[in-house]
PDB file of C-alpha atoms in Angstrom:
ATOM      1  CA  MET A   2       0.000   0.000   0.000  1.00 61.00           C
ATOM      2  CA  ARG A   3       1.482   3.328  -1.023  1.00 72.00           C
ATOM      3  CA  VAL A   4       1.894   6.068   1.554  1.00 81.00           C
ATOM      4  CA  ARG A   5      -0.360   9.072   1.004  1.00 89.00           C
ATOM      5  CA  ARG A   6       1.147  12.543   1.232  1.00 92.00           C
ATOM      6  CA  LYS A   7      -0.277  14.563   4.135  1.00 91.00           C
ATOM      7  CA  PHE A   8      -1.471  18.157   3.895  1.00 90.00           C
ATOM      8  CA  ALA A   9       0.545  20.123   6.443  1.00 85.00           C
ATOM      9  CA  GLY A  10      -0.468  23.746   5.886  1.00 82.00           C
ATOM     10  CA  ASN A  11      -3.440  25.850   6.891  1.00 83.00           C
ATOM     11  CA  LYS A  12      -4.269  27.491   3.574  1.00 87.00           C
ATOM     12  CA  LEU A  13      -5.192  25.962   0.255  1.00 90.00           C
ATOM     13  CA  VAL A  14      -6.723  26.999  -3.024  1.00 94.00           C
ATOM     14  CA  VAL A  15     -10.115  25.611  -3.991  1.00 93.00           C
ATOM     15  CA  ALA A  16      -9.653  25.261  -7.745  1.00 92.00           C
ATOM     16  CA  SER A  17     -13.189  26.236  -8.661  1.00 86.00           C
ATOM     17  CA  HIS A  18     -15.124  29.250  -9.906  1.00 82.00           C
ATOM     18  CA  ASN A  19     -18.422  27.670  -8.787  1.00 79.00           C
ATOM     19  CA  PRO A  20     -19.589  29.449  -5.613  1.00 81.00           C
ATOM     20  CA  GLY A  21     -21.815  26.522  -4.609  1.00 76.00           C
ATOM     21  CA  LYS A  22     -18.927  24.073  -4.670  1.00 76.00           C
ATOM     22  CA  VAL A  23     -16.637  26.489  -2.852  1.00 81.00           C
ATOM     23  CA  ARG A  24     -19.268  26.938  -0.140  1.00 81.00           C
ATOM     24  CA  GLU A  25     -19.627  23.175   0.398  1.00 77.00           C
ATOM     25  CA  ILE A  26     -15.869  22.598   0.446  1.00 81.00           C
ATOM     26  CA  ARG A  27     -15.349  25.437   2.931  1.00 81.00           C
ATOM     27  CA  ALA A  28     -17.936  23.879   5.267  1.00 79.00           C
ATOM     28  CA  LEU A  29     -16.344  20.442   5.000  1.00 77.00           C
ATOM     29  CA  LEU A  30     -12.825  21.760   5.752  1.00 82.00           C
ATOM     30  CA  GLU A  31     -13.747  24.087   8.604  1.00 79.00           C
ATOM     31  CA  GLU A  32     -13.042  21.679  11.453  1.00 79.00           C
ATOM     32  CA  TYR A  33      -9.543  20.966  10.133  1.00 82.00           C
ATOM     33  CA  GLY A  34      -8.341  24.529  10.612  1.00 80.00           C
ATOM     34  CA  VAL A  35      -7.923  25.085   6.880  1.00 85.00           C
ATOM     35  CA  GLU A  36      -8.473  28.492   5.326  1.00 84.00           C
ATOM     36  CA  PRO A  37      -9.663  27.930   1.753  1.00 87.00           C
ATOM     37  CA  VAL A  38      -9.376  30.614  -0.910  1.00 89.00           C
ATOM     38  CA  SER A  39     -11.065  30.119  -4.273  1.00 91.00           C
ATOM     39  CA  ALA A  40      -9.362  30.245  -7.658  1.00 90.00           C
ATOM     40  CA  ALA A  41     -11.846  32.984  -8.576  1.00 89.00           C
ATOM     41  CA  ASP A  42     -10.730  35.109  -5.592  1.00 90.00           C
ATOM     42  CA  LEU A  43      -7.126  34.804  -6.792  1.00 91.00           C
ATOM     43  CA  GLY A  44      -8.069  35.630 -10.383  1.00 91.00           C
ATOM     44  CA  LEU A  45      -6.748  32.308 -11.670  1.00 92.00           C
ATOM     45  CA  PRO A  46      -7.883  31.282 -15.169  1.00 90.00           C
ATOM     46  CA  GLU A  47     -10.004  28.177 -15.669  1.00 88.00           C
ATOM     47  CA  PRO A  48      -7.952  25.518 -17.489  1.00 92.00           C
ATOM     48  CA  ILE A  49      -9.331  23.472 -20.380  1.00 90.00           C
ATOM     49  CA  GLU A  50     -10.842  20.301 -18.946  1.00 90.00           C
ATOM     50  CA  ASP A  51     -10.148  17.753 -21.658  1.00 91.00           C
ATOM     51  CA  GLY A  52      -9.864  14.624 -19.514  1.00 94.00           C
ATOM     52  CA  ASP A  53     -12.126  11.646 -20.156  1.00 94.00           C
ATOM     53  CA  THR A  54     -12.895  10.894 -16.488  1.00 96.00           C
ATOM     54  CA  PHE A  55     -13.881  12.900 -13.422  1.00 96.00           C
ATOM     55  CA  ILE A  56     -10.511  12.211 -11.801  1.00 97.00           C
ATOM     56  CA  ALA A  57      -8.584  13.285 -14.903  1.00 97.00           C
ATOM     57  CA  ASN A  58     -10.420  16.617 -14.981  1.00 96.00           C
ATOM     58  CA  ALA A  59     -10.008  17.137 -11.236  1.00 96.00           C
ATOM     59  CA  GLU A  60      -6.260  16.623 -11.598  1.00 97.00           C
ATOM     60  CA  ILE A  61      -6.057  19.105 -14.493  1.00 97.00           C
ATOM     61  CA  LYS A  62      -7.756  21.817 -12.417  1.00 95.00           C
ATOM     62  CA  ALA A  63      -5.892  21.122  -9.183  1.00 96.00           C
ATOM     63  CA  LEU A  64      -2.461  21.069 -10.821  1.00 97.00           C
ATOM     64  CA  ALA A  65      -3.126  24.274 -12.758  1.00 96.00           C
ATOM     65  CA  ALA A  66      -4.167  26.119  -9.605  1.00 96.00           C
ATOM     66  CA  ALA A  67      -1.295  24.716  -7.518  1.00 96.00           C
ATOM     67  CA  ARG A  68       1.321  25.743 -10.044  1.00 96.00           C
ATOM     68  CA  ALA A  69      -0.201  29.185 -10.629  1.00 95.00           C
ATOM     69  CA  SER A  70      -0.577  30.007  -6.925  1.00 94.00           C
ATOM     70  CA  ASN A  71       2.366  28.033  -5.492  1.00 95.00           C
ATOM     71  CA  LEU A  72      -0.075  26.691  -2.901  1.00 94.00           C
ATOM     72  CA  VAL A  73      -1.565  23.273  -2.341  1.00 95.00           C
ATOM     73  CA  SER A  74      -4.787  23.147  -4.316  1.00 96.00           C
ATOM     74  CA  LEU A  75      -7.974  21.138  -3.967  1.00 96.00           C
ATOM     75  CA  SER A  76     -10.141  20.487  -6.989  1.00 94.00           C
ATOM     76  CA  ASP A  77     -13.546  18.914  -7.350  1.00 90.00           C
ATOM     77  CA  ASP A  78     -14.877  17.502 -10.594  1.00 92.00           C
ATOM     78  CA  SER A  79     -18.369  16.209 -10.193  1.00 92.00           C
ATOM     79  CA  GLY A  80     -21.353  15.379 -12.295  1.00 95.00           C
ATOM     80  CA  PHE A  81     -24.708  13.760 -12.699  1.00 97.00           C
ATOM     81  CA  ALA A  82     -24.951  10.404 -14.459  1.00 97.00           C
ATOM     82  CA  VAL A  83     -28.272   8.919 -15.595  1.00 96.00           C
ATOM     83  CA  ALA A  84     -28.329   5.193 -16.285  1.00 93.00           C
ATOM     84  CA  ALA A  85     -30.955   5.295 -19.064  1.00 93.00           C
ATOM     85  CA  LEU A  86     -28.874   7.959 -20.837  1.00 95.00           C
ATOM     86  CA  ASP A  87     -25.777   5.742 -20.809  1.00 94.00           C
ATOM     87  CA  GLY A  88     -24.239   7.785 -18.004  1.00 95.00           C
ATOM     88  CA  ALA A  89     -24.888  11.203 -19.558  1.00 96.00           C
ATOM     89  CA  PRO A  90     -24.459  14.035 -18.869  1.00 98.00           C
ATOM     90  CA  GLY A  91     -21.518  12.674 -16.829  1.00 97.00           C
ATOM     91  CA  ILE A  92     -18.297  14.633 -17.276  1.00 96.00           C
ATOM     92  CA  TYR A  93     -20.241  17.060 -19.485  1.00 95.00           C
ATOM     93  CA  SER A  94     -22.721  17.954 -16.726  1.00 96.00           C
ATOM     94  CA  ALA A  95     -21.684  21.623 -16.608  1.00 90.00           C
ATOM     95  CA  ARG A  96     -21.693  21.936 -20.397  1.00 93.00           C
ATOM     96  CA  TRP A  97     -25.330  20.835 -20.546  1.00 96.00           C
ATOM     97  CA  ALA A  98     -26.103  24.063 -18.675  1.00 95.00           C
ATOM     98  CA  GLY A  99     -24.731  26.124 -21.572  1.00 93.00           C
ATOM     99  CA  PRO A 100     -22.490  29.200 -21.517  1.00 91.00           C
ATOM    100  CA  GLU A 101     -24.827  30.924 -19.054  1.00 90.00           C
ATOM    101  CA  LYS A 102     -24.543  27.941 -16.657  1.00 89.00           C
ATOM    102  CA  ASP A 103     -28.326  27.734 -16.480  1.00 95.00           C
ATOM    103  CA  PHE A 104     -29.029  24.401 -14.830  1.00 96.00           C
ATOM    104  CA  SER A 105     -32.765  24.730 -15.411  1.00 96.00           C
ATOM    105  CA  VAL A 106     -31.864  24.176 -19.072  1.00 97.00           C
ATOM    106  CA  ALA A 107     -29.696  21.183 -18.180  1.00 97.00           C
ATOM    107  CA  MET A 108     -32.372  19.595 -15.982  1.00 97.00           C
ATOM    108  CA  GLN A 109     -34.984  20.066 -18.697  1.00 97.00           C
ATOM    109  CA  ALA A 110     -32.641  18.387 -21.187  1.00 97.00           C
ATOM    110  CA  VAL A 111     -32.306  15.379 -18.870  1.00 97.00           C
ATOM    111  CA  GLU A 112     -36.086  15.091 -18.540  1.00 95.00           C
ATOM    112  CA  ASP A 113     -36.667  15.516 -22.281  1.00 95.00           C
ATOM    113  CA  LYS A 114     -34.159  12.793 -23.107  1.00 94.00           C
ATOM    114  CA  LEU A 115     -35.699  10.441 -20.537  1.00 94.00           C
ATOM    115  CA  ALA A 116     -39.149  11.124 -21.963  1.00 90.00           C
ATOM    116  CA  GLY A 117     -37.791  10.380 -25.435  1.00 88.00           C
ATOM    117  CA  LYS A 118     -36.676   6.990 -24.187  1.00 85.00           C
ATOM    118  CA  ARG A 119     -40.023   6.487 -22.391  1.00 78.00           C
ATOM    119  CA  ALA A 120     -38.052   6.183 -19.167  1.00 65.00           C
ATOM    120  CA  MET A 121     -40.869   7.282 -16.913  1.00 67.00           C
ATOM    121  CA  GLY A 122     -41.046   4.686 -14.097  1.00 65.00           C
ATOM    122  CA  ASP A 123     -38.715   4.790 -11.083  1.00 61.00           C
ATOM    123  CA  ASP A 124     -36.939   1.668 -12.305  1.00 68.00           C
ATOM    124  CA  ARG A 125     -35.962   3.526 -15.503  1.00 80.00           C
ATOM    125  CA  ARG A 126     -34.826   6.741 -13.832  1.00 93.00           C
ATOM    126  CA  ALA A 127     -31.823   5.553 -11.816  1.00 95.00           C
ATOM    127  CA  ALA A 128     -29.064   8.147 -11.510  1.00 96.00           C
ATOM    128  CA  CYS A 129     -26.020   8.926  -9.441  1.00 97.00           C
ATOM    129  CA  PHE A 130     -23.900  11.877  -8.473  1.00 97.00           C
ATOM    130  CA  ILE A 131     -20.137  11.335  -8.753  1.00 97.00           C
ATOM    131  CA  CYS A 132     -17.425  13.489  -7.194  1.00 95.00           C
ATOM    132  CA  ALA A 133     -13.691  13.278  -7.815  1.00 97.00           C
ATOM    133  CA  LEU A 134     -11.409  15.221  -5.482  1.00 96.00           C
ATOM    134  CA  THR A 135      -7.754  15.919  -6.163  1.00 97.00           C
ATOM    135  CA  LEU A 136      -5.277  17.497  -3.780  1.00 97.00           C
ATOM    136  CA  ALA A 137      -2.292  18.815  -5.756  1.00 97.00           C
ATOM    137  CA  TRP A 138       1.038  20.272  -4.685  1.00 97.00           C
ATOM    138  CA  PRO A 139       3.068  22.819  -6.688  1.00 96.00           C
ATOM    139  CA  ASP A 140       5.704  20.130  -7.328  1.00 96.00           C
ATOM    140  CA  GLY A 141       3.137  18.109  -9.309  1.00 96.00           C
ATOM    141  CA  HIS A 142       2.262  15.473  -6.716  1.00 97.00           C
ATOM    142  CA  VAL A 143      -1.444  14.566  -6.592  1.00 97.00           C
ATOM    143  CA  GLU A 144      -3.749  12.528  -4.369  1.00 97.00           C
ATOM    144  CA  SER A 145      -7.146  11.693  -5.902  1.00 97.00           C
ATOM    145  CA  PHE A 146     -10.365  10.134  -4.588  1.00 97.00           C
ATOM    146  CA  GLU A 147     -13.832   9.400  -5.983  1.00 97.00           C
ATOM    147  CA  GLY A 148     -17.178   9.238  -4.187  1.00 97.00           C
ATOM    148  CA  ARG A 149     -20.705   8.554  -5.386  1.00 96.00           C
ATOM    149  CA  VAL A 150     -24.319   8.328  -4.260  1.00 97.00           C
ATOM    150  CA  GLU A 151     -27.169   6.487  -5.973  1.00 97.00           C
ATOM    151  CA  GLY A 152     -30.781   7.551  -6.411  1.00 97.00           C
ATOM    152  CA  ASN A 153     -33.423   8.561  -8.961  1.00 95.00           C
ATOM    153  CA  VAL A 154     -34.373  11.436 -11.215  1.00 96.00           C
ATOM    154  CA  VAL A 155     -37.622  13.162 -10.229  1.00 95.00           C
ATOM    155  CA  TRP A 156     -39.708  15.704 -12.120  1.00 95.00           C
ATOM    156  CA  PRO A 157     -40.584  18.534 -11.739  1.00 96.00           C
ATOM    157  CA  PRO A 158     -37.576  20.017  -9.914  1.00 97.00           C
ATOM    158  CA  ARG A 159     -38.075  20.571  -6.196  1.00 97.00           C
ATOM    159  CA  GLY A 160     -36.273  22.803  -3.703  1.00 96.00           C
ATOM    160  CA  ASP A 161     -33.998  25.832  -3.811  1.00 93.00           C
ATOM    161  CA  LYS A 162     -31.249  25.014  -1.298  1.00 91.00           C
ATOM    162  CA  GLY A 163     -28.879  23.202  -3.602  1.00 84.00           C
ATOM    163  CA  PHE A 164     -27.252  23.889  -6.963  1.00 88.00           C
ATOM    164  CA  GLY A 165     -26.713  22.146 -10.273  1.00 93.00           C
ATOM    165  CA  TYR A 166     -28.887  19.063 -10.682  1.00 97.00           C
ATOM    166  CA  ASP A 167     -29.804  18.882  -6.970  1.00 96.00           C
ATOM    167  CA  PRO A 168     -33.510  19.736  -7.534  1.00 97.00           C
ATOM    168  CA  ILE A 169     -34.133  16.583  -9.617  1.00 97.00           C
ATOM    169  CA  PHE A 170     -32.198  14.024  -7.557  1.00 97.00           C
ATOM    170  CA  VAL A 171     -33.588  11.946  -4.690  1.00 97.00           C
ATOM    171  CA  LEU A 172     -31.083   9.774  -2.865  1.00 97.00           C
ATOM    172  CA  ASP A 173     -32.041   6.131  -2.308  1.00 96.00           C
ATOM    173  CA  GLY A 174     -33.854   5.823   1.011  1.00 95.00           C
ATOM    174  CA  TYR A 175     -34.919   9.486   1.112  1.00 96.00           C
ATOM    175  CA  GLU A 176     -37.955  11.462  -0.042  1.00 96.00           C
ATOM    176  CA  GLN A 177     -36.487  14.950  -0.343  1.00 97.00           C
ATOM    177  CA  THR A 178     -34.391  16.090  -3.279  1.00 97.00           C
ATOM    178  CA  PHE A 179     -30.881  17.308  -2.524  1.00 96.00           C
ATOM    179  CA  ALA A 180     -32.196  20.854  -3.084  1.00 96.00           C
ATOM    180  CA  GLU A 181     -34.905  20.384  -0.448  1.00 97.00           C
ATOM    181  CA  MET A 182     -32.489  19.163   2.216  1.00 96.00           C
ATOM    182  CA  ASP A 183     -30.895  21.367   4.819  1.00 93.00           C
ATOM    183  CA  PRO A 184     -27.354  21.946   3.478  1.00 87.00           C
ATOM    184  CA  ALA A 185     -25.788  20.605   6.687  1.00 85.00           C
ATOM    185  CA  SER A 186     -27.732  17.348   6.290  1.00 90.00           C
ATOM    186  CA  LYS A 187     -26.747  17.048   2.631  1.00 89.00           C
ATOM    187  CA  HIS A 188     -23.053  17.566   3.495  1.00 83.00           C
ATOM    188  CA  VAL A 189     -23.129  14.387   5.587  1.00 89.00           C
ATOM    189  CA  ILE A 190     -24.518  12.077   2.876  1.00 93.00           C
ATOM    190  CA  SER A 191     -23.531  13.572  -0.472  1.00 92.00           C
ATOM    191  CA  HIS A 192     -21.137  12.257  -3.105  1.00 93.00           C
ATOM    192  CA  ARG A 193     -18.811  15.094  -2.138  1.00 88.00           C
ATOM    193  CA  ALA A 194     -18.959  13.998   1.495  1.00 88.00           C
ATOM    194  CA  ASP A 195     -18.103  10.426   0.440  1.00 93.00           C
ATOM    195  CA  ALA A 196     -15.040  11.614  -1.477  1.00 94.00           C
ATOM    196  CA  PHE A 197     -14.117  13.979   1.367  1.00 90.00           C
ATOM    197  CA  ARG A 198     -14.143  11.182   3.929  1.00 91.00           C
ATOM    198  CA  GLN A 199     -11.612   9.319   1.811  1.00 94.00           C
ATOM    199  CA  LEU A 200      -9.500  12.458   1.334  1.00 93.00           C
ATOM    200  CA  ILE A 201      -9.548  13.428   5.009  1.00 91.00           C
ATOM    201  CA  ASN A 202      -8.700   9.911   6.197  1.00 91.00           C
ATOM    202  CA  ALA A 203      -5.752   9.736   3.822  1.00 93.00           C
ATOM    203  CA  CYS A 204      -4.309  13.245   3.797  1.00 92.00           C
ATOM    204  CA  PHE A 205      -5.500  15.306   6.782  1.00 84.00           C
ATOM    205  CA  THR A 206      -5.021  15.251  10.529  1.00 68.00           C
ATOM    206  CA  SER A 207      -7.582  16.624  12.982  1.00 57.00           C
ATOM    207  CA  ARG A 208      -6.462  19.757  14.806  1.00 47.00           C
TER     208      ARG A 208
END
């Protein structure tokens, strides 16, 4: 078993320009005495994400931010995968929202495509959220982890507490969508929380 590199500082860059993601990551890191600063706050450019997996794209973003800032960087690449759509939108989840990042458009596209496949019963609407997290150092070293949660697509969208595809996803065993849940409750059970548990166990020490 290879030895994971530990994070030893108290400040890192969150390699994201998505305020919702930055908010969730800040909440998850708070108890570890880490002061996160976003790539947007530092004026860092968004790199081209041309990887073919969530982890590949997370590593691209984390390494770009680490090298540009000379700080350890944490990147999240996450998406929504619908079984009946062969895993789409997947790594293209953000692109489905268009240049304006309008996720109402993306959610409608998911529903339209499911309707086109006559995927209307719960057994045809299985979906999952996937989150890849990469911690990258300026010297090019990376540690990557992937988490996921399984559930179903619902329609119409419900709730206004989440972001992205949260309003159309109900986790197995629950009745509320992610966007109807209290954010603190979602943080405990989300795909991001799953990946974070792996990251924290491997690379962080409680303070």
